[in-house]
PDB file of C-alpha atoms in Angstrom:
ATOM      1  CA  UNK D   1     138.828  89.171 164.591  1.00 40.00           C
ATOM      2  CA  UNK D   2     138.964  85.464 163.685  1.00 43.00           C
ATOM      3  CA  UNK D   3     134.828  85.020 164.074  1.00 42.00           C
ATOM      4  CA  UNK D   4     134.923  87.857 161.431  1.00 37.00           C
ATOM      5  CA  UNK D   5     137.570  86.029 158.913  1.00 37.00           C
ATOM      6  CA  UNK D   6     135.821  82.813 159.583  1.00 45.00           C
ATOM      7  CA  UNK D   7     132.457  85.047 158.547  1.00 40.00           C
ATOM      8  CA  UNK D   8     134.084  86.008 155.784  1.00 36.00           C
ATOM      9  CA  UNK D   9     135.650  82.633 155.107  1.00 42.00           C
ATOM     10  CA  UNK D  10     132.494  80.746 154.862  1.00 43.00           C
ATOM     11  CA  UNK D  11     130.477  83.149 152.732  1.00 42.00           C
ATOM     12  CA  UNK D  12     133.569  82.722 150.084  1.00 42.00           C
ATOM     13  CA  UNK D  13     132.866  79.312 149.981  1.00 40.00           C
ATOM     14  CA  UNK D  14     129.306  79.839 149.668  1.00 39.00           C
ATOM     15  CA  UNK D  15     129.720  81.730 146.783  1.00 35.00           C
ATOM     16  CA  UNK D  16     132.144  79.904 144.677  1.00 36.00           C
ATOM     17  CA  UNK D  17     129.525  76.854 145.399  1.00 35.00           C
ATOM     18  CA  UNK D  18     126.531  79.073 144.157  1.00 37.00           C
ATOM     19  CA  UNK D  19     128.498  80.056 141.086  1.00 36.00           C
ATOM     20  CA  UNK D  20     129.885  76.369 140.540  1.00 38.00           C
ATOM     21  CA  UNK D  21     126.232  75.227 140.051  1.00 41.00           C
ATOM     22  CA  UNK D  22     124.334  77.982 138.718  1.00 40.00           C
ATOM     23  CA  UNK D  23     123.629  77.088 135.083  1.00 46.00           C
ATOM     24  CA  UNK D  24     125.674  78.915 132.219  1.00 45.00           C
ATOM     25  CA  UNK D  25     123.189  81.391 130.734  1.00 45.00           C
ATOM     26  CA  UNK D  26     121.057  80.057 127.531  1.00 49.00           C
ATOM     27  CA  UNK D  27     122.366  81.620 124.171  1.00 57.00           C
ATOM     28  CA  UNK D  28     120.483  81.418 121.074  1.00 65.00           C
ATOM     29  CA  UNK D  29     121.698  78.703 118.885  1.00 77.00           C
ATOM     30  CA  UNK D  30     122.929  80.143 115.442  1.00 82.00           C
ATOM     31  CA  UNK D  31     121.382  79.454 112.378  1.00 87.00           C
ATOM     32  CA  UNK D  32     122.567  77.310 110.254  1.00 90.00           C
ATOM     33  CA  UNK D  33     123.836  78.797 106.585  1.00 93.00           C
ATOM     34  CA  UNK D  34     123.644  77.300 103.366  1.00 97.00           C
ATOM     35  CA  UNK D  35     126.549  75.192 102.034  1.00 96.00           C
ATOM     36  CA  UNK D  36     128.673  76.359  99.412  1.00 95.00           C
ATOM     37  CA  UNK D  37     126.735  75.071  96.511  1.00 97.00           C
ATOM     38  CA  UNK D  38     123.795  77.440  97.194  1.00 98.00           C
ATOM     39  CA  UNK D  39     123.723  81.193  95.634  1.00 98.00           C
ATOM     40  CA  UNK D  40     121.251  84.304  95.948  1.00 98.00           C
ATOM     41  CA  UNK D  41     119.697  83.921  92.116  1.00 98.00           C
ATOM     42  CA  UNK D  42     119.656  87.833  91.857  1.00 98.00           C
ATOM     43  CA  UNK D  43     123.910  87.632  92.300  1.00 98.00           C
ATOM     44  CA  UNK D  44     123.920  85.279  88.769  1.00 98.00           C
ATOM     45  CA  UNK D  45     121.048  86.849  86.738  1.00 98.00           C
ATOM     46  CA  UNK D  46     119.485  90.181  88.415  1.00 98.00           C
ATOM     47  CA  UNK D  47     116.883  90.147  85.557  1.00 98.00           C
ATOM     48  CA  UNK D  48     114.962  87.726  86.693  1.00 98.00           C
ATOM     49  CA  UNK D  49     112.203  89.103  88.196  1.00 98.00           C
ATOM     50  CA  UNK D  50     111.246  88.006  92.268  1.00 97.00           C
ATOM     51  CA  UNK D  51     107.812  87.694  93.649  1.00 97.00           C
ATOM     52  CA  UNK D  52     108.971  85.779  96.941  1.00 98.00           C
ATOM     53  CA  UNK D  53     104.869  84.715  97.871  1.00 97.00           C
ATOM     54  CA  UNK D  54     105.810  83.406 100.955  1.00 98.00           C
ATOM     55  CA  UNK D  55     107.006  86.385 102.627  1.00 98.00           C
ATOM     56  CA  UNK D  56     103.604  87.792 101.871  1.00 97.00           C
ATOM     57  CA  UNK D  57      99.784  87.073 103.409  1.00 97.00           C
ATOM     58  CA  UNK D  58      99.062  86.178  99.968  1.00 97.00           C
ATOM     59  CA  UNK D  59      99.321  82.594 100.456  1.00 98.00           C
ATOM     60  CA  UNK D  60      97.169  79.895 101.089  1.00 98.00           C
ATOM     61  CA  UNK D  61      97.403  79.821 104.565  1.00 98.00           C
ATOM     62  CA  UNK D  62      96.838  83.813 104.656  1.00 97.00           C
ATOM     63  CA  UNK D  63      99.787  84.731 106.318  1.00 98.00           C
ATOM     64  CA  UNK D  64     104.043  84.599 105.718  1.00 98.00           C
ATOM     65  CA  UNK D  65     105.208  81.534 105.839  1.00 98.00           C
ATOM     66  CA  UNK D  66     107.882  80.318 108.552  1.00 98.00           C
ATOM     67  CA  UNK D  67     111.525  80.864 107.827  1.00 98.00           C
ATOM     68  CA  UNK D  68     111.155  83.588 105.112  1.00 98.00           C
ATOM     69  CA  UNK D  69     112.810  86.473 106.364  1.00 97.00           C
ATOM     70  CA  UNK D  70     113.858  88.590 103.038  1.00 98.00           C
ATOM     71  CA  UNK D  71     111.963  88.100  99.841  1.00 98.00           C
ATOM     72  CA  UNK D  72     115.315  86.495  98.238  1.00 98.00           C
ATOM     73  CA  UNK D  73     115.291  83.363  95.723  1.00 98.00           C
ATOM     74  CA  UNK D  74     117.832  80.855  96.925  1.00 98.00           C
ATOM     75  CA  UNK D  75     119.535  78.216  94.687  1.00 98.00           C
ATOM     76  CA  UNK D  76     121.772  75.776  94.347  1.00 98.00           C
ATOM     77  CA  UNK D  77     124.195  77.131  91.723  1.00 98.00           C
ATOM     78  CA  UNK D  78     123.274  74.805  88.776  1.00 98.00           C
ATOM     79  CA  UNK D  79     119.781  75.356  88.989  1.00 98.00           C
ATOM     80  CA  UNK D  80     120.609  79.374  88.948  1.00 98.00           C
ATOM     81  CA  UNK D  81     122.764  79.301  86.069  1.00 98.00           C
ATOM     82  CA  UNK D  82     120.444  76.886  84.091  1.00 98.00           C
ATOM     83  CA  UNK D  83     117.782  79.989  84.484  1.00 98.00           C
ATOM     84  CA  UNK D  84     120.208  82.172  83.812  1.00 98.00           C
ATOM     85  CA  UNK D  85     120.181  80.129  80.117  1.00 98.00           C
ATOM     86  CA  UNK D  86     116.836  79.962  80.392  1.00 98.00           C
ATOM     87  CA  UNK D  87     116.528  84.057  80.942  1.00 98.00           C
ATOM     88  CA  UNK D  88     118.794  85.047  77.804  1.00 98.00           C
ATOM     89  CA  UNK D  89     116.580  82.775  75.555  1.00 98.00           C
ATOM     90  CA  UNK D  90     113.110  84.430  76.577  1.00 98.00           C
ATOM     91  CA  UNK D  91     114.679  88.293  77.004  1.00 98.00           C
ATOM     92  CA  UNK D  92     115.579  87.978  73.130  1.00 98.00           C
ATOM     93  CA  UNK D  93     111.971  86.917  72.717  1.00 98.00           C
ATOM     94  CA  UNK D  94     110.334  89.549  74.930  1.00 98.00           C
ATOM     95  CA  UNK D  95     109.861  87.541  78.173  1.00 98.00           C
ATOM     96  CA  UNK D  96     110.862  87.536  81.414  1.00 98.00           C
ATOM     97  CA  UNK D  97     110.499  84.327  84.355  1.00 98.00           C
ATOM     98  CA  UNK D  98     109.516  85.275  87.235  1.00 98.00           C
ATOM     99  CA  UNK D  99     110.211  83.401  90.263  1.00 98.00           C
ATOM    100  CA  UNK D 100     107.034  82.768  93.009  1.00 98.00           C
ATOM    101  CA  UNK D 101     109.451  80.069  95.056  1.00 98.00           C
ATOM    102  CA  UNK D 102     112.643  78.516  95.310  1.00 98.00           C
ATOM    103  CA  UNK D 103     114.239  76.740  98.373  1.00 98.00           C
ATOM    104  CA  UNK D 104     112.185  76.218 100.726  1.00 98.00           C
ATOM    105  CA  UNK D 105     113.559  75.516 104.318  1.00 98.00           C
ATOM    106  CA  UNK D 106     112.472  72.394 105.893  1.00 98.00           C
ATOM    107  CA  UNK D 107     110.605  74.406 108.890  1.00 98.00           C
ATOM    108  CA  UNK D 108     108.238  76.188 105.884  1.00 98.00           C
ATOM    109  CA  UNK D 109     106.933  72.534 105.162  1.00 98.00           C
ATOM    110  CA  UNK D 110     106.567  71.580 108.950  1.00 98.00           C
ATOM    111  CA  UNK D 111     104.225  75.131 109.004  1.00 98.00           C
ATOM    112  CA  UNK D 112     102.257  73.976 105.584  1.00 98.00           C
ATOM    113  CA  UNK D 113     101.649  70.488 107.518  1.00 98.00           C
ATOM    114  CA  UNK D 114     100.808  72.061 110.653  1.00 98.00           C
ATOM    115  CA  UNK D 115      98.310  74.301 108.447  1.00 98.00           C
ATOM    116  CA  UNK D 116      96.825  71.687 106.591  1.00 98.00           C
ATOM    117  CA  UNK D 117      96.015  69.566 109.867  1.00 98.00           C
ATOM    118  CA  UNK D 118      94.077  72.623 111.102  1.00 98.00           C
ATOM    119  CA  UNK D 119      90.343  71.997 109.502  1.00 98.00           C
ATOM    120  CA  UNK D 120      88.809  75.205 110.448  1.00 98.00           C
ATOM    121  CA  UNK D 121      91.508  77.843 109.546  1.00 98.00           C
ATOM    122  CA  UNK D 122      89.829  77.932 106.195  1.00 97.00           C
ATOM    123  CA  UNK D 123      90.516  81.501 105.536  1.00 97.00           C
ATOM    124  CA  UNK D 124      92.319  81.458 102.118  1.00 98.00           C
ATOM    125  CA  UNK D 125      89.866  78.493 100.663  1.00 98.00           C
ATOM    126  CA  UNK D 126      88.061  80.663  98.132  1.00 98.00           C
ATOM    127  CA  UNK D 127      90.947  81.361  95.983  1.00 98.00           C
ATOM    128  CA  UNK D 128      93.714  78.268  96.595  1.00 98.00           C
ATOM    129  CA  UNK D 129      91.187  75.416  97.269  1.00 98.00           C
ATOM    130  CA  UNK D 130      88.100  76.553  96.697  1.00 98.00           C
ATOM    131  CA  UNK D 131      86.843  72.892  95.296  1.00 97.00           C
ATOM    132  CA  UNK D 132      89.029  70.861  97.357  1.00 97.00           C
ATOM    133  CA  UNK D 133      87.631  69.846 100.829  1.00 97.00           C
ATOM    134  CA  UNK D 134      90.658  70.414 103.341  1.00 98.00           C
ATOM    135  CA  UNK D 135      90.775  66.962 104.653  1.00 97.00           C
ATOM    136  CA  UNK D 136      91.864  65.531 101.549  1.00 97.00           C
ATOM    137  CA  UNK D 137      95.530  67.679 101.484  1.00 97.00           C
ATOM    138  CA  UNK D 138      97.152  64.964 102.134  1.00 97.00           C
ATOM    139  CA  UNK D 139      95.562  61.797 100.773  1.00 97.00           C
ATOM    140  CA  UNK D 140      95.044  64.220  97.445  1.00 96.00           C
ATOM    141  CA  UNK D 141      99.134  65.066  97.601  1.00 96.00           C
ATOM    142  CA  UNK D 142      98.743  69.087  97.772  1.00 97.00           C
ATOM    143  CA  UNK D 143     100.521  68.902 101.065  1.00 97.00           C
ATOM    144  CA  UNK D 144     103.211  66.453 102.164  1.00 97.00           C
ATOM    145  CA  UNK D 145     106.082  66.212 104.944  1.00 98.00           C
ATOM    146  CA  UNK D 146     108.881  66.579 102.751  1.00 98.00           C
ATOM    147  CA  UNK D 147     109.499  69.298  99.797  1.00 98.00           C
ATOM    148  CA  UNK D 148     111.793  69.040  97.089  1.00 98.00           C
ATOM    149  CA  UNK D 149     112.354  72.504  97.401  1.00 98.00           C
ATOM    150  CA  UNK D 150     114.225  72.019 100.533  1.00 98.00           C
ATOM    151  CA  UNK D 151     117.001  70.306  98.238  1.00 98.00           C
ATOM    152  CA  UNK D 152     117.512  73.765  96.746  1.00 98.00           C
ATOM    153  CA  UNK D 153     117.438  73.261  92.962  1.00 98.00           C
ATOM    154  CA  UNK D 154     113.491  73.314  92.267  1.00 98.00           C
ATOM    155  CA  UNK D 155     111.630  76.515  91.738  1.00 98.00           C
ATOM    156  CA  UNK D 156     108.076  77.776  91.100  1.00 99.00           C
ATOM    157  CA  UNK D 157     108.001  79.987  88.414  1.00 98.00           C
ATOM    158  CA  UNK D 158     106.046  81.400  85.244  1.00 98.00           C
ATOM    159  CA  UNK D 159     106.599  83.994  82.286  1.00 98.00           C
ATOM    160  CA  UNK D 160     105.843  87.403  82.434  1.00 98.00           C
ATOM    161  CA  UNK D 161     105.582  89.933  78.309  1.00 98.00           C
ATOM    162  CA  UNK D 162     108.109  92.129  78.657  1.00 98.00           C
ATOM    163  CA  UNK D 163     107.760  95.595  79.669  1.00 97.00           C
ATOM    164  CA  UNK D 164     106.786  93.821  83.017  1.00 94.00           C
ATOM    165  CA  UNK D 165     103.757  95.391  84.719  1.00 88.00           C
ATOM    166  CA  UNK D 166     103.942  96.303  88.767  1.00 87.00           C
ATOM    167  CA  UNK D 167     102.385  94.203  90.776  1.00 89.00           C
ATOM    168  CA  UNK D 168      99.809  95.358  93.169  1.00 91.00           C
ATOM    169  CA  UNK D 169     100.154  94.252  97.136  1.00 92.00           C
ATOM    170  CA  UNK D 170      97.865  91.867  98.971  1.00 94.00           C
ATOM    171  CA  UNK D 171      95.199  93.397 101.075  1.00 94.00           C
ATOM    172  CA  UNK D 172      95.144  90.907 103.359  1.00 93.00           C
ATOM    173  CA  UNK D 173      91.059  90.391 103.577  1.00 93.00           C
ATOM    174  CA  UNK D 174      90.255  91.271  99.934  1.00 94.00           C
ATOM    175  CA  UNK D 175      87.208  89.530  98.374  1.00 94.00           C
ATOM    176  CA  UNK D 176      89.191  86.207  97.144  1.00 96.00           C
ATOM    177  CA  UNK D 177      88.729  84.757  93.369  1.00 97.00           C
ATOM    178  CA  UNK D 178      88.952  81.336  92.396  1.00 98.00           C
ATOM    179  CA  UNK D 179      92.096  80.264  91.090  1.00 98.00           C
ATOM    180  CA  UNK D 180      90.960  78.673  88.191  1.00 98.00           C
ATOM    181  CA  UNK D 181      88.678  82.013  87.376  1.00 98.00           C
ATOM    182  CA  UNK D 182      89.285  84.358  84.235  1.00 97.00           C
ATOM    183  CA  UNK D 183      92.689  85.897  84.237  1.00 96.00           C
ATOM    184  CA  UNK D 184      90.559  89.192  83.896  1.00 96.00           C
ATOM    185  CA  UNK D 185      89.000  88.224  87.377  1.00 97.00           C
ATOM    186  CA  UNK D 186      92.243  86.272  89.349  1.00 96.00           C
ATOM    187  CA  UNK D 187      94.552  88.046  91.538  1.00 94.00           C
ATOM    188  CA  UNK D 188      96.782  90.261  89.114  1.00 92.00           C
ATOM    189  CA  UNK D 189     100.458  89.178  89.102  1.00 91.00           C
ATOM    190  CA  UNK D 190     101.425  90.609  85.676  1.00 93.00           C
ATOM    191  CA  UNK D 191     102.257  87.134  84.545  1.00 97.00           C
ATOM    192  CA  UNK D 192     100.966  85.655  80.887  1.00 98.00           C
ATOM    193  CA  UNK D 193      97.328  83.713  81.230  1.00 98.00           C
ATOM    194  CA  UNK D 194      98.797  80.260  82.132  1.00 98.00           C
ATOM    195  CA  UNK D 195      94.905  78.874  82.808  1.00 98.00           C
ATOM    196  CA  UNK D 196      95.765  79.275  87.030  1.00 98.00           C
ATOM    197  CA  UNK D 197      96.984  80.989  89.193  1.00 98.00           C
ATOM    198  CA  UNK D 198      99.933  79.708  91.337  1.00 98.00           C
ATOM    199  CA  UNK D 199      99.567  77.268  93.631  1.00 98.00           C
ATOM    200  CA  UNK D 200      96.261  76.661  92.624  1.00 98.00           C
ATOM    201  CA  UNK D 201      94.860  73.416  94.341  1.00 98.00           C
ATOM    202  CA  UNK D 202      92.830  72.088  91.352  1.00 98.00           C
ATOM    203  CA  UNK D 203      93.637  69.852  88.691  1.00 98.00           C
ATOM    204  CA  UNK D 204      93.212  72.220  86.056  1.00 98.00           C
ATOM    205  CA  UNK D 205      97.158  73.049  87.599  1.00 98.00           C
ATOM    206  CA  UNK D 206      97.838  69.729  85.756  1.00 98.00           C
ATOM    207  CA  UNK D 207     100.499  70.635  83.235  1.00 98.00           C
ATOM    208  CA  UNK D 208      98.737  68.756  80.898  1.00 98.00           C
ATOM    209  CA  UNK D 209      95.256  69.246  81.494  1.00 98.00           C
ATOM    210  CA  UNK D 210      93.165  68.788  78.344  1.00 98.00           C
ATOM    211  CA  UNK D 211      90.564  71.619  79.528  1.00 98.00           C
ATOM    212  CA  UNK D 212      93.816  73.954  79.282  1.00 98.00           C
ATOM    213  CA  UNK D 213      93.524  74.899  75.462  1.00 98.00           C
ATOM    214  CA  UNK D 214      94.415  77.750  73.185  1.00 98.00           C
ATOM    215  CA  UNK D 215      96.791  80.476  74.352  1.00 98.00           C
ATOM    216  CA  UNK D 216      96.924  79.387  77.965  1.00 98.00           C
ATOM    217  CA  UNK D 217      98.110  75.767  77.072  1.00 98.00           C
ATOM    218  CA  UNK D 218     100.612  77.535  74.558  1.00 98.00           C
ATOM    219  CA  UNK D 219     101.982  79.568  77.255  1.00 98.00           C
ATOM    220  CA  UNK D 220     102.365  76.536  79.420  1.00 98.00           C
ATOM    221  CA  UNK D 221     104.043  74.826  76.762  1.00 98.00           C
ATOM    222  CA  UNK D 222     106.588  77.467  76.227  1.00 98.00           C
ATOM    223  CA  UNK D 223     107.489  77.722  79.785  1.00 98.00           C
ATOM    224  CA  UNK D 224     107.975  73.781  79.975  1.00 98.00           C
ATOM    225  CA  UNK D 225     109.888  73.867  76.662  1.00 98.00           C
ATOM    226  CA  UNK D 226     112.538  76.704  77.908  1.00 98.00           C
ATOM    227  CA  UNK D 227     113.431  75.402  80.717  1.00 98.00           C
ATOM    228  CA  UNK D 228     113.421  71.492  79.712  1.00 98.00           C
ATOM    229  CA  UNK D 229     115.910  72.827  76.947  1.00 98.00           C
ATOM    230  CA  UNK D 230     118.415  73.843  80.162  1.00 98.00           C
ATOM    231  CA  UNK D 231     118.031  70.946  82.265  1.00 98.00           C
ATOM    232  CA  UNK D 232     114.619  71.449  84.278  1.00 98.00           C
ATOM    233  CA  UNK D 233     112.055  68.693  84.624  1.00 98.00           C
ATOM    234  CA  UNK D 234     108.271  69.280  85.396  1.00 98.00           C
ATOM    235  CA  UNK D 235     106.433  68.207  88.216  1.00 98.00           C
ATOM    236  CA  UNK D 236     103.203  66.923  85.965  1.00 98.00           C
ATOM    237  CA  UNK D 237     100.817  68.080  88.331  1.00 98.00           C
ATOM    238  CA  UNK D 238     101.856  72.003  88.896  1.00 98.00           C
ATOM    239  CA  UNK D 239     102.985  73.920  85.675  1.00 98.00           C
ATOM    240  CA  UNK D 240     104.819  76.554  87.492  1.00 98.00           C
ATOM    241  CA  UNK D 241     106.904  73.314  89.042  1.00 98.00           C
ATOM    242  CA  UNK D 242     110.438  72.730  87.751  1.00 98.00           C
ATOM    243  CA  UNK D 243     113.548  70.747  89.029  1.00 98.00           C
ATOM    244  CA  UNK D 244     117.029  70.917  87.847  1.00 98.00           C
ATOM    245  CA  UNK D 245     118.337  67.853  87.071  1.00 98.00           C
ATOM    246  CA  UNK D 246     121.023  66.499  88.414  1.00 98.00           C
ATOM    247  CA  UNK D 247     120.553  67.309  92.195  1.00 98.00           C
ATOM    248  CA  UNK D 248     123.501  68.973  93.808  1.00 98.00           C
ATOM    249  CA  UNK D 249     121.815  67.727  96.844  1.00 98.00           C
ATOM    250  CA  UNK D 250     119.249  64.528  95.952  1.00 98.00           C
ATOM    251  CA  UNK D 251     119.351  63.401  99.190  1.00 97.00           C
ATOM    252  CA  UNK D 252     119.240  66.816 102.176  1.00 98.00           C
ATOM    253  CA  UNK D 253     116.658  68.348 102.984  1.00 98.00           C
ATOM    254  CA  UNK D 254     118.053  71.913 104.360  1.00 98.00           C
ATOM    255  CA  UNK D 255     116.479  74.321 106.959  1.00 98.00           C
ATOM    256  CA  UNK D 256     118.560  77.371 106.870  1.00 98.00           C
ATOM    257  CA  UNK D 257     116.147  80.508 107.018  1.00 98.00           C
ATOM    258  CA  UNK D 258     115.330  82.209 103.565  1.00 98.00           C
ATOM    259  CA  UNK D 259     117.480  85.317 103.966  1.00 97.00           C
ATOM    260  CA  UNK D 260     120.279  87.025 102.689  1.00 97.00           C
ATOM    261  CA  UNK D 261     122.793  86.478 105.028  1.00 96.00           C
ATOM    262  CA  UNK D 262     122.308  82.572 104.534  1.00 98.00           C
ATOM    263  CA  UNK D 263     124.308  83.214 101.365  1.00 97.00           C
ATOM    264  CA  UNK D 264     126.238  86.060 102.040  1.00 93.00           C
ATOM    265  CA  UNK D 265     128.759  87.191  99.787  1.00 89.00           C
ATOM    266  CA  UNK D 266     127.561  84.541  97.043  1.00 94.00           C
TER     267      UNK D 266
END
């Protein structure tokens, strides 16, 4: 009897050893949300229309991009209610914006960087960079570590003539156009002819651009003019480029996912 409880004794001991060391099992880390300061556009002006790119292929790396789960524009609220301005002004005039990008999280620039160091994933070059030799993404500043996107209160954006058009989807594989080719020929996104497409790597993307003439540099110049009237700057070198001014947050760069829950209830 006492060789058994002395058995039974030491394979106790063995166990509460085995489960005093045996590592707690992983769990997945949470994602991080979006402060208080940040809103789901759609929740302050549901007119504006959303073409989230980034959750499509149709993007100049050919695929969706990291950390864009729903097809939701994200904002910091100042920059949403400044385009909520902005959207009462062009409705009365027959326009719509429509939104291509808005925060971006921090892990959608690491994938643009990891993208661009990648010289012979060249799939998307005939319509985004189709003059632009890959190596120069960097040194040329189409690609670049940091986005001010990830602060939350810059968008990409352009106008759309009201009744808006559908939009057809992205066959991923489709004969690509060059950017910078007649509206007639580009990808059709139902916006006005603004000269590009969106992030078109050229410098006819130049807000400025003297080649950009006629009714696509009017149409650039009315987009620029609305929204400098609410508080937006433009990046010089993309016209579809805007940032609300002041920051909310000048100085974060944020990495919470693109998704609705990351602003849930706001």
């Amino acid at each position: 009897m006492r060789t058994v409880l002395r058995a039974l004794a030491t394979a106790a001991a063995t166990l509460l050893v085995a489960t005093a060391v045996s590592p707690a099992p992983a769990q997945a880390r949470p994602e991080p949300k979006a402060p208080e300061g940040f809103v789901a556009l759609r929740s302050v002006d549901p007119t504006i229309i959303q073409e989230m790119r980034y959750t499509t292929a149709h993007t100049f790396l050919g695929e969706r991009v990291d950390g864009y789960r729903q097809p939701v524009c994200i904002l910091t609220r100042p920059a949403a209610r400044a385009l909520h301005l902005a959207q009462k002004r062009l409705l009365r005039q027959g326009y719509s914006l429509k939104v291509y990008d808005c925060y971006r999280p921090q892990r959608a620039v690491d994938h643009f960087v990891r993208w661009a160091k990648d010289l012979d994933d060249q799939a998307m070059k005939g319509e985004f960079y189709p003059l632009v030799d890959k190596s120069r993404l960097f040194d040329d500043g189409y690609i670049a570590e940091k986005s001010g996107h990830s602060r939350g209160s810059t968008v990409d954006l352009t106008l759309v003539r009201l009744p808006a058009l559908p939009t057809r989807p992205y066959r991923p594989g489709e004969r690509l156009t060059p950017c910078f080719a007649p509206k007639s020929e580009r990808f059709p996104d139902s916006s006005v002819d603004m000269g590009t497409g969106y992030d078109c790597f050229a410098t006819l993307s130049h807000t400025d651009d003297p080649r950009i003439q006629g009714a696509q540099r009017a149409n650039r110049q009315f987009l620029k003019r609305t929204l400098t009237d609410v508080g937006f700057v433009n990046l010089p070198e993309e016209w579809w480029h805007f940032t609300h001014k002041p920051e909310l947050f000048p100085d974060t760069y944020f990495d919470f996912p693109v998704d609705r829950r990351s602003v849930a209830g706001r």
